[in-house]
Amino acid sequence: MGIAKLEDAKSSQSLPITKPESRLYMSFIHVAFISLLIGGLMGLLQTLVRSGKFELPWGIDYYQILTVHGVILGLVLTTYFIIGFHFALMGKTVGISEKQRKVTWLAFWVMVVGTIMTATTILLGEASVLYTFYAPLRAHPAFYIGLALVIIGSWVAGFVNWRQLYVWKKQNPGVKSPLAAFMVTINTLLWFIASLGVAAAVLIQFIPWSLGYAETINVLVSRTLFWYFGHPLVYFWLLPAYMAWYLVIPKIIGGKIFSDSLARMSFVLFLFFSIPVGFHHQLTEPGVDPTWKFIQVVLTFMVVIPSLMTAFSLFATFEITGRKKGYGGLFGWFKHLPWKDVRFLAPFIGMLAFIPGGAGGIINASHQMNAVVHNTIWVTGHFHLTVATTVILTFFGITYWLVPHLTGRKLTPQLNKLGIVQAIIWTVGMTIMSGAMHIVGLFGAPRRSSYSEYGGTEQASEWIGYQLAQAVGGTILFIGILLMIYIFVKLTFFAPKGEEEFPIAEEEEDAEPTPAFFENWKLWIAITIALILFAYTIPFVDIIQNSPPGSKPFDFPIGR
Amino acid sequence: MHIHKYEKIWLIFGISALVIFLVILGFGAFWQGTHPQSHGVTIDPENIEAHEAFQEDNLGLTKVGDDKYIVNIIASAFNYNLGTDEDGTPVKHIRIPKGATVLFQVTTPDVVHGFNVAGTNVNMMVEPGYISSLETELNKPGEYTIVCNEYCGVGHHMMYATLEVYE
């Protein structure tokens, strides 16, 4: 490899964020927290319905609120928060021009229009197709058009991020790009390449078919394109959490970045191995060749490597920092971590949740073992540990400093304490809810299903107790959401004025230099595309060549 | 790129464990034949009766040999069609002796469904245009709930049947 070393750019790591920039970043974060409230309420209602003790009023259908829950939390909250966080990191490290800011506003409004279109169709009961919108269930065309707008808006936002880094590199020739900007660029690349799949499905298949221009749809092709997007989607959620773990947490605990090049390496590996793996969501499908399923299973497991690298880096940072501060003994460094600082505690709980979360993921992707858990509520339990604990608690951890930094306020000791209470409530609620989901999933209880006694079988009656536990956990979680909304409103509008730190860790003075090949974007993109072509070309051609007759749209099953 | 000595040990350990794990999965799949169902057999979703297995008379449980059974099922919103009994009432409950080999064949004329004999590995996606099939041995006596575990519409949770494995 080319071993030319890059210079460091310490001076540019911390640019001021101006008022108009703050307004832009906060707009994205506002949408995220409004979504949290609405989506969280839907989640609460779902657990109550499934307990069998509560029925939805005014003829509202369970699957309608389930669609709201999935779309608004899985697609809206995450995407908006992540874009806001991305821009804050870019603004802080490489800066944003006025023109770039204007284009980002355009992206924001395109996304908002799309979100409103989609939300309206769901609220009118015209799109109870859940967030996976599997054909041949047909939603109102505006549902798909709205989704397409959200994706297109997010692309524009990503293009601006790339432009920001490009302009910065022009101004700083030969200088290593800031780690934060590098990570954001990886994640936006991941998002762009992955969402091409779902965009193709929506634009080429769903929109013409839902409008009646195309008579039938190729169901398996649409599912394959969806899952080409659906798995990298979860890494698009996870990588911003990793950014906080690699960049922010070391600073909060008073340490340095463990290894700049390892952090970059792990992000590059996530880019490689998060996309050519969608078949592991389709393992029990009849129309996909089993050998190719297995190949994608193997590729899926490659993400274990960057995950191991990350786990090592984090705990190494904890230990090195503790020892430097003079905490001796085998675990002195661990005892003296800043447990009373919510900016650390909330993401730390997120890291812990990723241990069972990751282990569950290994089970899910395990070719044969998948049949034990596929589409059982175990899977729901799994992603409530990963995205709804690991990712969201880290996002909350980010919120505690990012929001006051942007609004010119302070995280007061009282709010910090409330934040700690929030993190504990979340942990308790999620342990109960996700734990119950995992256990009863192993007994075979299905996900995505309203309350049912299944004709009164003994098996199904055993599930109901666990559904009650889910309702208890869901209620606790909703209290956690209300508390989080309160903290967010406080930090945005009412906390005392002041300056909150934007914590980004630096490298050690004597850190090993980062190799120059990390800046070789063409190489990373080429390898990513080569892996995708390898994993998908033959099975995709096979799917198309051996296609059954297409499917006409079905409206009646979703009550249209 | 510099990698810390301990991290090298950690990664070598982790990656070796991963390789062993994948070899076991591969051994199971390719040598022992434990692939998930993927036969790629297609069918016209608007004319499933053209296939012998899904003609009204052949639906439900059929004994085809000593301890060998076939179960043909049409999954549609929101019902599993297991044929009818002598009185013409729809079958919702099937009984299979313990230890028998059973081939499940399922298809759908409408939307995507799931087919899960709850608590077992009989777990398949059912998609329009394909026949989902899985052969298994039922060795644990008891009553099992067959549930649709992929969302198929407003009546999704009312889509079920029961299967009894008797001694």
XYZ file of C-alpha atoms in Angstrom:
727
model
C 0.000 0.000 0.000
C 1.067 3.588 -0.541
C 2.596 4.606 2.721
C 2.690 8.339 2.144
C 1.701 9.839 5.455
C -0.806 12.601 5.757
C -0.413 15.671 7.866
C -2.722 16.318 10.721
C -5.066 19.218 10.700
C -5.589 19.996 14.345
C -6.544 23.619 13.813
C -9.603 22.931 11.704
C -11.126 20.320 14.016
C -13.251 22.849 15.845
C -15.019 25.487 13.781
C -17.694 27.667 15.340
C -21.287 26.853 14.415
C -23.176 30.006 13.454
C -26.805 30.826 14.251
C -28.210 30.075 10.784
C -26.355 26.765 10.785
C -27.768 25.880 14.184
C -31.246 26.606 12.941
C -30.752 24.208 10.051
C -29.367 21.378 12.173
C -32.005 21.879 14.840
C -34.789 21.665 12.229
C -33.821 18.083 11.490
C -33.586 17.273 15.186
C -37.007 18.821 15.880
C -38.638 16.503 13.360
C -36.834 13.590 15.024
C -38.237 14.363 18.462
C -41.761 15.028 17.215
C -41.512 11.594 15.580
C -40.306 10.070 18.828
C -43.417 11.282 20.624
C -45.893 10.143 17.965
C -44.142 6.865 17.220
C -43.674 6.124 20.904
C -47.376 6.645 21.569
C -48.183 4.179 18.788
C -45.790 1.684 20.337
C -47.523 2.040 23.686
C -50.929 1.453 22.066
C -49.636 -1.647 20.291
C -48.378 -3.259 23.473
C -51.692 -2.427 25.170
C -53.724 -3.978 22.352
C -51.573 -7.089 22.380
C -52.117 -7.488 26.101
C -55.744 -8.268 25.250
C -56.986 -5.794 27.874
C -57.511 -2.812 25.617
C -59.152 -2.051 22.310
C -58.430 0.861 20.030
C -61.199 3.477 19.938
C -62.953 4.958 16.894
C -62.404 1.930 14.731
C -58.664 2.559 14.417
C -56.972 -0.541 13.107
C -54.005 -2.150 14.876
C -52.068 -2.409 11.645
C -52.574 1.267 10.933
C -50.814 2.260 14.146
C -48.205 -0.428 13.523
C -47.484 1.182 10.150
C -47.197 4.602 11.802
C -44.871 3.185 14.458
C -42.524 1.517 11.967
C -42.440 4.304 9.402
C -42.097 7.175 11.839
C -39.512 5.615 14.136
C -37.621 3.404 11.704
C -37.527 5.765 8.760
C -38.379 9.304 9.906
C -36.861 9.713 13.385
C -33.630 7.963 12.477
C -33.058 9.620 9.115
C -33.747 13.136 10.358
C -31.703 12.796 13.534
C -28.802 11.251 11.652
C -28.781 13.948 8.976
C -28.877 16.639 11.677
C -25.991 14.965 13.520
C -24.029 14.447 10.288
C -24.327 18.124 9.450
C -23.340 19.197 12.946
C -20.186 17.054 12.717
C -19.368 18.378 9.245
C -20.066 21.962 10.265
C -17.783 21.547 13.247
C -14.883 19.934 11.415
C -14.897 21.060 7.760
C -17.419 23.902 7.702
C -20.403 24.699 5.505
C -20.839 27.467 2.964
C -23.935 29.595 2.602
C -24.817 27.938 -0.675
C -24.420 24.465 0.823
C -26.669 25.534 3.656
C -29.355 26.663 1.222
C -29.221 23.394 -0.681
C -29.574 21.545 2.623
C -32.716 23.541 3.404
C -34.055 22.398 0.058
C -33.261 18.809 1.044
C -35.019 19.329 4.369
C -38.196 20.632 2.784
C -38.284 17.919 0.114
C -38.063 15.385 2.934
C -40.751 17.141 4.958
C -43.163 17.244 2.004
C -42.516 13.541 1.410
C -42.995 12.728 5.074
C -46.308 14.619 5.194
C -47.585 12.884 2.047
C -46.748 9.453 3.429
C -48.089 10.257 6.888
C -51.381 11.524 5.453
C -52.021 8.335 3.496
C -51.311 6.239 6.581
C -53.568 8.339 8.814
C -56.391 8.084 6.289
C -56.067 4.303 6.425
C -54.938 4.156 2.811
C -51.534 2.646 3.500
C -51.686 0.048 6.267
C -48.878 -1.867 4.592
C -46.268 -1.558 7.396
C -42.922 0.045 6.782
C -41.776 -2.814 4.540
C -44.767 -2.253 2.160
C -44.495 -5.760 0.692
C -46.204 -6.189 -2.676
C -48.815 -7.136 -3.751
C -50.531 -5.260 -0.928
C -51.177 -1.894 -2.516
C -51.112 1.404 -0.665
C -52.279 4.740 -2.062
C -49.761 5.999 -4.670
C -49.042 9.059 -2.522
C -47.533 6.727 0.091
C -44.852 5.581 -2.349
C -44.326 9.025 -3.865
C -43.846 10.480 -0.381
C -41.283 7.802 0.439
C -39.444 8.538 -2.793
C -39.288 12.230 -1.871
C -37.861 11.429 1.562
C -35.140 9.335 -0.058
C -34.371 11.922 -2.723
C -34.181 14.671 -0.095
C -31.796 12.575 1.973
C -29.606 12.072 -1.104
C -29.370 15.817 -1.651
C -28.322 16.196 1.992
C -25.669 13.515 1.481
C -24.379 15.169 -1.690
C -23.906 18.386 0.297
C -21.828 16.458 2.860
C -19.598 15.130 0.086
C -19.249 18.626 -1.349
C -18.298 19.974 2.088
C -15.446 17.496 2.399
C -14.384 18.062 -1.220
C -14.148 21.820 -0.761
C -12.236 21.370 2.493
C -9.755 19.010 0.859
C -9.175 21.519 -1.952
C -8.343 24.119 0.678
C -6.169 21.721 2.684
C -4.206 19.752 0.113
C -2.370 16.737 1.499
C -3.985 17.063 4.895
C -5.782 14.085 6.423
C -9.540 14.635 6.422
C -10.975 14.987 9.929
C -12.102 11.637 11.319
C -15.645 12.936 11.835
C -15.918 14.032 8.212
C -14.478 10.719 7.057
C -17.092 8.801 9.036
C -19.968 10.960 7.824
C -18.836 10.450 4.244
C -18.749 6.680 4.708
C -22.239 6.676 6.175
C -23.742 8.887 3.472
C -22.074 6.715 0.814
C -23.534 3.638 2.458
C -26.952 5.271 2.523
C -26.804 6.409 -1.081
C -25.650 3.087 -2.524
C -28.150 1.139 -0.428
C -31.165 3.351 -1.004
C -30.672 3.103 -4.764
C -32.284 -0.323 -4.371
C -35.430 0.794 -2.621
C -35.630 3.871 -4.844
C -35.544 1.603 -7.896
C -38.300 -0.566 -6.424
C -40.458 2.445 -5.583
C -39.905 4.409 -8.794
C -39.815 1.586 -11.340
C -42.124 -0.976 -9.731
C -44.458 0.438 -7.073
C -45.447 3.873 -8.373
C -46.474 2.799 -11.908
C -48.205 -0.286 -10.517
C -50.074 1.569 -7.781
C -51.231 4.149 -10.319
C -52.480 1.397 -12.607
C -49.990 1.965 -15.453
C -48.397 -1.413 -14.836
C -50.797 -4.300 -14.443
C -48.618 -6.574 -12.353
C -45.566 -6.440 -10.112
C -42.710 -8.896 -9.692
C -43.032 -9.637 -5.990
C -39.681 -11.330 -5.421
C -37.764 -8.637 -7.290
C -39.420 -5.961 -5.146
C -38.593 -7.852 -1.952
C -35.013 -8.392 -3.040
C -34.574 -4.712 -3.844
C -36.149 -3.816 -0.495
C -33.756 -5.998 1.495
C -30.804 -4.845 -0.558
C -31.688 -1.575 1.183
C -33.169 -2.923 4.411
C -30.044 -4.329 5.967
C -27.627 -1.464 5.228
C -30.421 0.708 6.628
C -29.676 -0.704 10.078
C -25.987 0.102 9.649
C -26.953 3.603 8.571
C -28.612 3.859 12.004
C -25.733 2.235 13.824
C -22.761 4.097 12.338
C -23.712 7.502 13.811
C -23.782 5.771 17.198
C -20.319 4.431 16.421
C -19.241 7.963 15.508
C -20.283 9.082 18.974
C -18.477 6.137 20.550
C -15.232 6.691 18.636
C -15.187 10.490 18.611
C -17.278 11.864 21.428
C -17.085 9.400 24.301
C -13.246 9.530 24.570
C -13.462 13.316 24.931
C -16.228 13.111 27.538
C -14.209 10.737 29.696
C -11.142 12.946 29.286
C -9.216 10.695 26.931
C -7.936 10.552 23.382
C -8.857 8.589 20.272
C -7.452 5.066 20.602
C -6.441 4.718 16.959
C -7.473 6.963 14.111
C -6.621 4.403 11.438
C -8.450 1.543 13.147
C -11.561 3.684 13.424
C -11.335 4.465 9.712
C -10.694 0.812 8.910
C -13.757 -0.344 10.802
C -15.939 2.187 8.984
C -14.570 1.090 5.621
C -15.339 -2.536 6.511
C -18.888 -1.570 7.440
C -19.256 0.059 4.037
C -18.049 -3.141 2.344
C -20.071 -5.659 4.281
C -23.365 -4.034 5.088
C -24.828 -4.055 1.574
C -24.158 -7.392 -0.203
C -26.029 -9.257 2.548
C -29.783 -8.643 2.113
C -30.621 -12.332 1.515
C -30.221 -13.059 5.202
C -33.599 -11.343 5.588
C -34.986 -13.647 2.890
C -33.649 -16.979 4.140
C -37.045 -18.667 4.370
C -38.219 -17.483 0.951
C -39.004 -20.059 -1.721
C -37.532 -18.295 -4.745
C -33.903 -17.546 -3.827
C -31.133 -20.049 -4.516
C -29.805 -21.583 -1.273
C -26.138 -21.396 -2.272
C -26.414 -17.660 -2.814
C -28.269 -17.330 0.451
C -25.309 -19.009 2.102
C -22.767 -16.788 0.344
C -24.576 -13.696 1.582
C -24.729 -15.214 5.070
C -20.937 -15.485 5.028
C -20.622 -11.883 3.839
C -23.040 -10.835 6.585
C -20.773 -12.261 9.239
C -17.825 -10.199 8.034
C -19.233 -7.277 10.024
C -18.229 -9.215 13.116
C -14.657 -8.038 12.412
C -15.227 -4.263 12.597
C -17.544 -4.882 15.560
C -14.734 -6.662 17.414
C -12.377 -3.820 16.483
C -14.824 -1.284 17.859
C -15.386 -3.152 21.111
C -11.629 -3.381 21.650
C -11.047 0.299 20.873
C -13.739 1.457 23.245
C -12.576 -0.512 26.226
C -8.937 0.282 25.434
C -9.836 3.973 25.521
C -11.585 3.498 28.860
C -8.616 1.709 30.380
C -5.876 3.955 28.974
C -7.743 7.055 30.113
C -8.339 5.657 33.588
C -4.738 4.565 34.045
C -3.446 7.950 32.865
C -5.566 9.546 35.535
C -3.832 7.300 38.035
C -6.583 4.826 38.863
C -4.741 1.647 39.712
C -5.857 -1.899 40.291
C -7.320 -4.305 37.807
C -10.626 -2.443 37.443
C -9.885 0.973 38.961
C -10.172 2.561 35.545
C -13.635 1.078 35.136
C -14.908 2.174 38.538
C -13.875 5.750 37.879
C -15.599 6.214 34.542
C -17.934 9.258 34.672
C -21.039 7.288 35.601
C -22.837 10.429 36.762
C -22.452 12.146 33.389
C -25.463 11.257 31.244
C -23.496 12.103 28.093
C -21.448 9.032 28.966
C -23.941 6.836 30.798
C -26.687 6.718 28.154
C -24.351 5.697 25.297
C -22.556 3.271 27.606
C -25.798 1.421 28.328
C -26.269 1.415 24.568
C -22.893 -0.302 24.165
C -23.819 -2.929 26.742
C -27.143 -3.604 25.010
C -25.206 -4.275 21.841
C -23.637 -7.375 23.357
C -26.911 -9.374 23.556
C -28.156 -7.430 20.521
C -25.208 -8.532 18.427
C -25.417 -12.105 19.684
C -29.092 -12.200 18.727
C -28.158 -10.866 15.307
C -25.710 -13.722 14.836
C -28.547 -16.165 15.534
C -30.886 -14.406 13.118
C -28.402 -14.486 10.252
C -27.357 -18.104 10.817
C -28.748 -19.689 7.658
C -30.509 -22.633 9.394
C -31.092 -21.231 12.872
C -33.017 -18.408 11.257
C -35.954 -20.785 10.727
C -36.411 -20.977 14.504
C -36.909 -17.245 14.872
C -37.910 -15.889 11.460
C -40.916 -13.574 11.762
C -41.416 -14.473 15.392
C -41.530 -11.644 17.889
C -37.959 -12.588 18.839
C -36.946 -10.464 15.847
C -38.918 -7.510 17.188
C -37.153 -8.010 20.523
C -33.841 -8.075 18.676
C -34.181 -4.745 16.955
C -35.624 -3.121 20.037
C -32.298 -3.965 21.664
C -30.150 -2.824 18.765
C -31.862 0.182 17.242
C -34.242 1.085 20.065
C -31.635 0.760 22.808
C -28.079 0.853 21.460
C -28.740 3.430 18.780
C -31.437 5.490 20.445
C -29.725 5.748 23.848
C -26.593 6.916 22.045
C -28.706 9.455 20.148
C -30.121 10.631 23.476
C -26.536 10.844 24.759
C -25.699 13.056 21.776
C -28.808 15.174 22.343
C -27.690 16.152 25.865
C -24.741 18.151 24.506
C -25.604 18.777 20.851
C -28.948 20.483 21.428
C -27.675 22.948 24.084
C -24.563 23.560 21.977
C -26.770 24.510 19.038
C -29.290 26.533 21.055
C -26.664 28.340 23.150
C -27.790 26.814 26.424
C -26.376 24.602 29.162
C -27.051 21.059 30.259
C -27.787 21.893 33.905
C -27.003 19.426 36.736
C -30.748 18.886 37.206
C -31.259 18.033 33.548
C -28.241 15.765 33.707
C -29.836 13.982 36.644
C -33.164 13.690 34.789
C -31.232 12.277 31.855
C -29.748 9.596 34.097
C -33.228 8.748 35.373
C -34.381 8.603 31.750
C -31.604 6.195 30.799
C -32.458 3.945 33.748
C -36.193 3.980 32.949
C -35.359 3.077 29.379
C -33.121 0.231 30.457
C -35.724 -1.223 32.810
C -38.587 -0.856 30.328
C -36.621 -2.312 27.468
C -35.260 -5.209 29.494
C -38.825 -6.217 30.336
C -40.305 -5.637 26.908
C -37.468 -6.925 24.754
C -36.780 -9.790 27.153
C -40.403 -10.935 26.960
C -40.337 -10.643 23.177
C -37.185 -12.730 22.899
C -38.476 -15.517 25.128
C -41.958 -15.821 23.667
C -40.501 -15.547 20.173
C -38.595 -18.746 20.823
C -41.941 -20.385 21.614
C -43.148 -19.319 18.171
C -45.256 -16.240 18.896
C -45.484 -14.209 15.669
C -44.468 -10.603 15.200
C -46.620 -7.971 13.464
C -49.867 -9.450 14.755
C -52.763 -7.963 16.642
C -54.129 -9.661 19.762
C -55.383 -13.130 18.969
C -56.101 -16.271 20.927
C -55.608 -18.423 17.827
C -58.722 -20.453 18.513
C -57.733 -20.949 22.129
C -54.809 -23.319 21.676
C -52.718 -24.038 24.743
C -49.627 -22.713 22.999
C -51.208 -19.378 22.176
C -52.567 -18.984 25.689
C -49.013 -19.272 27.021
C -48.007 -16.303 24.880
C -50.479 -13.930 26.468
C -48.601 -13.631 29.765
C -45.538 -12.465 27.873
C -47.677 -9.979 25.974
C -48.781 -8.544 29.313
C -45.113 -8.179 30.233
C -44.547 -6.367 26.936
C -47.346 -3.956 27.841
C -45.702 -3.282 31.214
C -42.349 -2.688 29.512
C -43.995 -0.579 26.813
C -45.687 1.600 29.414
C -42.399 2.171 31.244
C -40.750 3.023 27.933
C -43.463 5.527 27.115
C -42.829 7.259 30.437
C -39.174 7.349 29.359
C -40.194 8.960 26.070
C -42.264 11.634 27.818
C -39.319 12.395 30.089
C -36.987 12.602 27.097
C -39.349 14.985 25.306
C -39.450 17.141 28.451
C -35.635 17.234 28.581
C -35.474 18.044 24.869
C -37.932 20.924 25.202
C -35.999 22.229 28.224
C -32.676 22.069 26.383
C -34.144 23.708 23.299
C -36.161 26.545 24.811
C -35.730 26.953 28.556
C -32.346 25.839 29.887
C -30.111 28.726 31.048
C -28.040 30.445 28.361
C -24.439 29.407 28.161
C -21.924 27.514 26.140
C -22.061 23.738 26.014
C -18.992 21.934 24.731
C -19.071 20.072 21.381
C -16.903 17.149 22.463
C -14.660 15.738 19.742
C -11.623 13.808 20.906
C -8.164 14.290 19.459
C -5.397 11.850 18.789
C -2.494 11.293 21.141
C 0.434 13.639 20.509
C 2.613 10.685 19.563
C -0.074 8.713 17.707
C 0.980 6.556 14.789
C 0.254 8.436 11.560
C -2.742 7.362 9.503
C -1.806 5.801 6.142
C -2.716 7.866 3.105
C -4.651 5.102 1.392
C -7.637 5.825 3.604
C -8.307 8.889 1.468
C -8.590 6.734 -1.640
C -12.350 6.976 -2.007
C -12.378 5.520 -5.498
C -10.865 2.335 -4.119
C -13.444 1.994 -1.333
C -16.332 2.635 -3.711
C -14.936 0.208 -6.291
C -14.566 -2.601 -3.737
C -18.078 -1.922 -2.410
C -19.592 -2.123 -5.881
C -17.538 -5.210 -6.764
C -18.829 -7.000 -3.645
C -22.415 -6.024 -4.448
C -22.081 -7.235 -8.031
C -20.544 -10.478 -6.829
C -23.267 -11.145 -4.273
C -26.263 -10.113 -6.338
C -25.679 -10.455 -10.084
C -26.146 -14.202 -10.547
C -29.028 -14.718 -8.085
C -30.803 -11.589 -9.328
C -30.594 -12.686 -12.950
C -31.793 -16.096 -11.794
C -34.778 -14.532 -10.004
C -35.771 -12.574 -13.097
C -35.242 -15.443 -15.557
C -37.280 -17.847 -13.445
C -40.011 -15.420 -12.545
C -43.588 -16.583 -12.135
C -46.398 -14.452 -13.611
C -46.570 -11.077 -11.845
C -49.077 -10.098 -9.192
C -52.049 -7.805 -9.552
C -52.502 -5.243 -6.777
C -54.555 -6.184 -3.696
C -56.436 -3.458 -1.840
C -59.049 -5.359 0.185
C -56.667 -7.042 2.675
C -55.645 -3.681 4.109
C -59.226 -2.442 4.185
C -59.050 -0.038 1.227
C -1.367 0.583 9.710
C -0.381 0.059 13.312
C -2.398 -2.476 15.315
C -1.865 -2.899 19.036
C -0.463 -6.295 20.090
C -3.439 -7.145 22.315
C -5.836 -6.097 19.601
C -4.098 -8.474 17.203
C -4.594 -11.326 19.660
C -8.218 -10.325 20.151
C -8.887 -10.140 16.413
C -7.123 -13.425 15.659
C -9.189 -15.111 18.359
C -12.426 -13.515 17.150
C -11.857 -14.176 13.475
C -10.852 -17.804 14.123
C -14.047 -18.332 16.102
C -15.967 -16.803 13.219
C -14.315 -19.085 10.654
C -15.095 -22.184 12.735
C -18.682 -21.020 13.114
C -19.108 -20.485 9.370
C -17.554 -23.852 8.550
C -20.102 -25.499 10.846
C -22.951 -23.628 9.170
C -21.616 -24.610 5.747
C -21.166 -28.227 6.770
C -24.754 -28.334 7.980
C -26.073 -26.683 4.848
C -24.127 -28.441 2.097
C -23.290 -31.850 3.574
C -26.229 -32.466 5.845
C -28.743 -30.701 3.637
C -30.134 -28.301 6.220
C -30.577 -25.415 3.815
C -33.634 -23.266 4.484
C -36.413 -23.993 2.007
C -35.551 -22.640 -1.453
C -36.836 -24.772 -4.275
C -37.721 -21.985 -6.650
C -40.769 -23.895 -7.953
C -43.095 -21.416 -9.603
C -46.859 -21.429 -10.113
C -49.342 -19.034 -11.689
C -50.935 -17.265 -8.703
C -54.144 -16.721 -10.658
C -54.436 -20.353 -11.609
C -53.079 -22.395 -8.725
C -55.628 -25.168 -9.356
C -53.675 -26.015 -12.483
C -51.178 -27.601 -10.121
C -52.326 -31.009 -8.944
C -51.344 -30.445 -5.317
C -53.660 -27.465 -4.959
C -56.831 -28.935 -6.427
C -59.644 -28.949 -3.888
C -59.568 -32.764 -3.483
C -55.873 -32.858 -2.734
C -55.814 -30.168 -0.070
C -55.080 -31.038 3.529
C -53.511 -34.199 4.874
C -52.837 -37.177 2.589
C -51.141 -40.383 3.613
C -48.765 -41.447 0.856
C -46.931 -44.346 2.446
C -45.896 -45.951 5.705
C -45.340 -43.019 8.025
C -45.235 -40.663 5.057
C -47.644 -37.774 4.689
C -48.178 -34.755 2.476
C -50.015 -31.640 3.620
C -51.151 -29.287 0.839
C -52.340 -25.865 1.893
C -53.635 -22.772 0.148
C -52.895 -19.667 2.206
C -55.115 -16.721 1.346
C -56.261 -13.607 3.150
C -57.155 -14.647 5.879
C -57.422 -18.385 5.867
C -55.504 -21.636 5.533
C -57.426 -23.911 3.217
C -56.802 -27.500 4.356
C -59.682 -28.960 2.367
C -62.972 -30.231 3.753
C -64.010 -33.302 5.697
C -66.751 -35.828 4.751
C -69.481 -33.409 5.868
C -68.070 -30.623 3.763
C -66.910 -28.503 6.694
C -63.509 -26.877 6.345
C -60.674 -28.722 8.072
C -58.897 -26.630 10.676
C -57.166 -29.369 12.602
C -54.895 -32.113 11.317
C -53.469 -35.113 13.161
C -50.172 -36.767 12.334
C -48.577 -39.710 14.160
C -45.326 -39.128 15.964
C -42.220 -39.876 13.935
C -43.905 -39.539 10.560
C -42.223 -37.760 7.685
C -44.346 -34.875 6.497
C -44.010 -32.754 3.388
C -45.714 -29.359 3.678
C -46.571 -27.655 0.376
C -48.054 -24.181 0.533
C -48.949 -21.528 -2.002
C -51.079 -18.408 -2.189
C -53.378 -16.896 -4.805
C -53.160 -13.403 -3.317
C -50.596 -11.669 -1.073
C -47.512 -12.682 0.902
C -48.182 -14.906 3.922
C -46.210 -16.813 6.497
C -46.497 -20.459 7.442
C -45.121 -21.370 10.829
C -45.876 -24.445 12.879
C -45.218 -22.490 16.052
C -42.323 -23.707 18.130
C -40.831 -25.813 15.307
C -38.487 -25.181 12.391
C -41.368 -25.430 9.933
C -41.221 -21.750 9.111
C -41.670 -20.528 5.553
C -42.486 -17.417 3.640
C -45.378 -17.997 1.250
C -45.280 -15.733 -1.779
C -47.553 -15.441 -4.819
C -45.972 -17.262 -7.744
C -44.024 -19.813 -5.712
C -44.646 -23.099 -3.966
C -43.111 -23.195 -0.524
C -42.245 -26.680 0.631
C -40.464 -28.274 3.513
C -40.098 -31.879 4.570
C -39.730 -32.660 8.225
C -40.113 -35.323 10.857
C -42.476 -34.509 13.696
C -41.028 -36.138 16.781
C -42.514 -34.231 19.681
C -46.135 -35.071 20.501
C -48.468 -32.222 21.318
C -50.761 -29.654 19.797
C -49.147 -27.029 17.617
C -50.602 -23.783 16.376
C -50.041 -23.006 12.714
C -49.807 -19.237 12.478
C -49.463 -16.794 9.635
C -46.388 -14.859 10.686
C -46.079 -12.434 7.808
C -48.452 -9.489 7.724
C -51.157 -10.072 5.125
C -53.815 -7.519 6.046
C -56.395 -6.563 8.640
C -57.345 -10.159 9.444
C -53.779 -11.423 9.631
C -53.982 -12.456 13.280
C -57.125 -14.510 12.615
C -55.299 -16.769 10.168
C -54.423 -20.041 11.869
C -54.969 -23.774 12.089
C -53.831 -26.515 14.442
C -51.670 -29.576 14.037
C -51.622 -32.446 16.494
C -48.760 -34.906 16.755
C -50.044 -37.998 18.529
C -48.207 -41.006 19.986
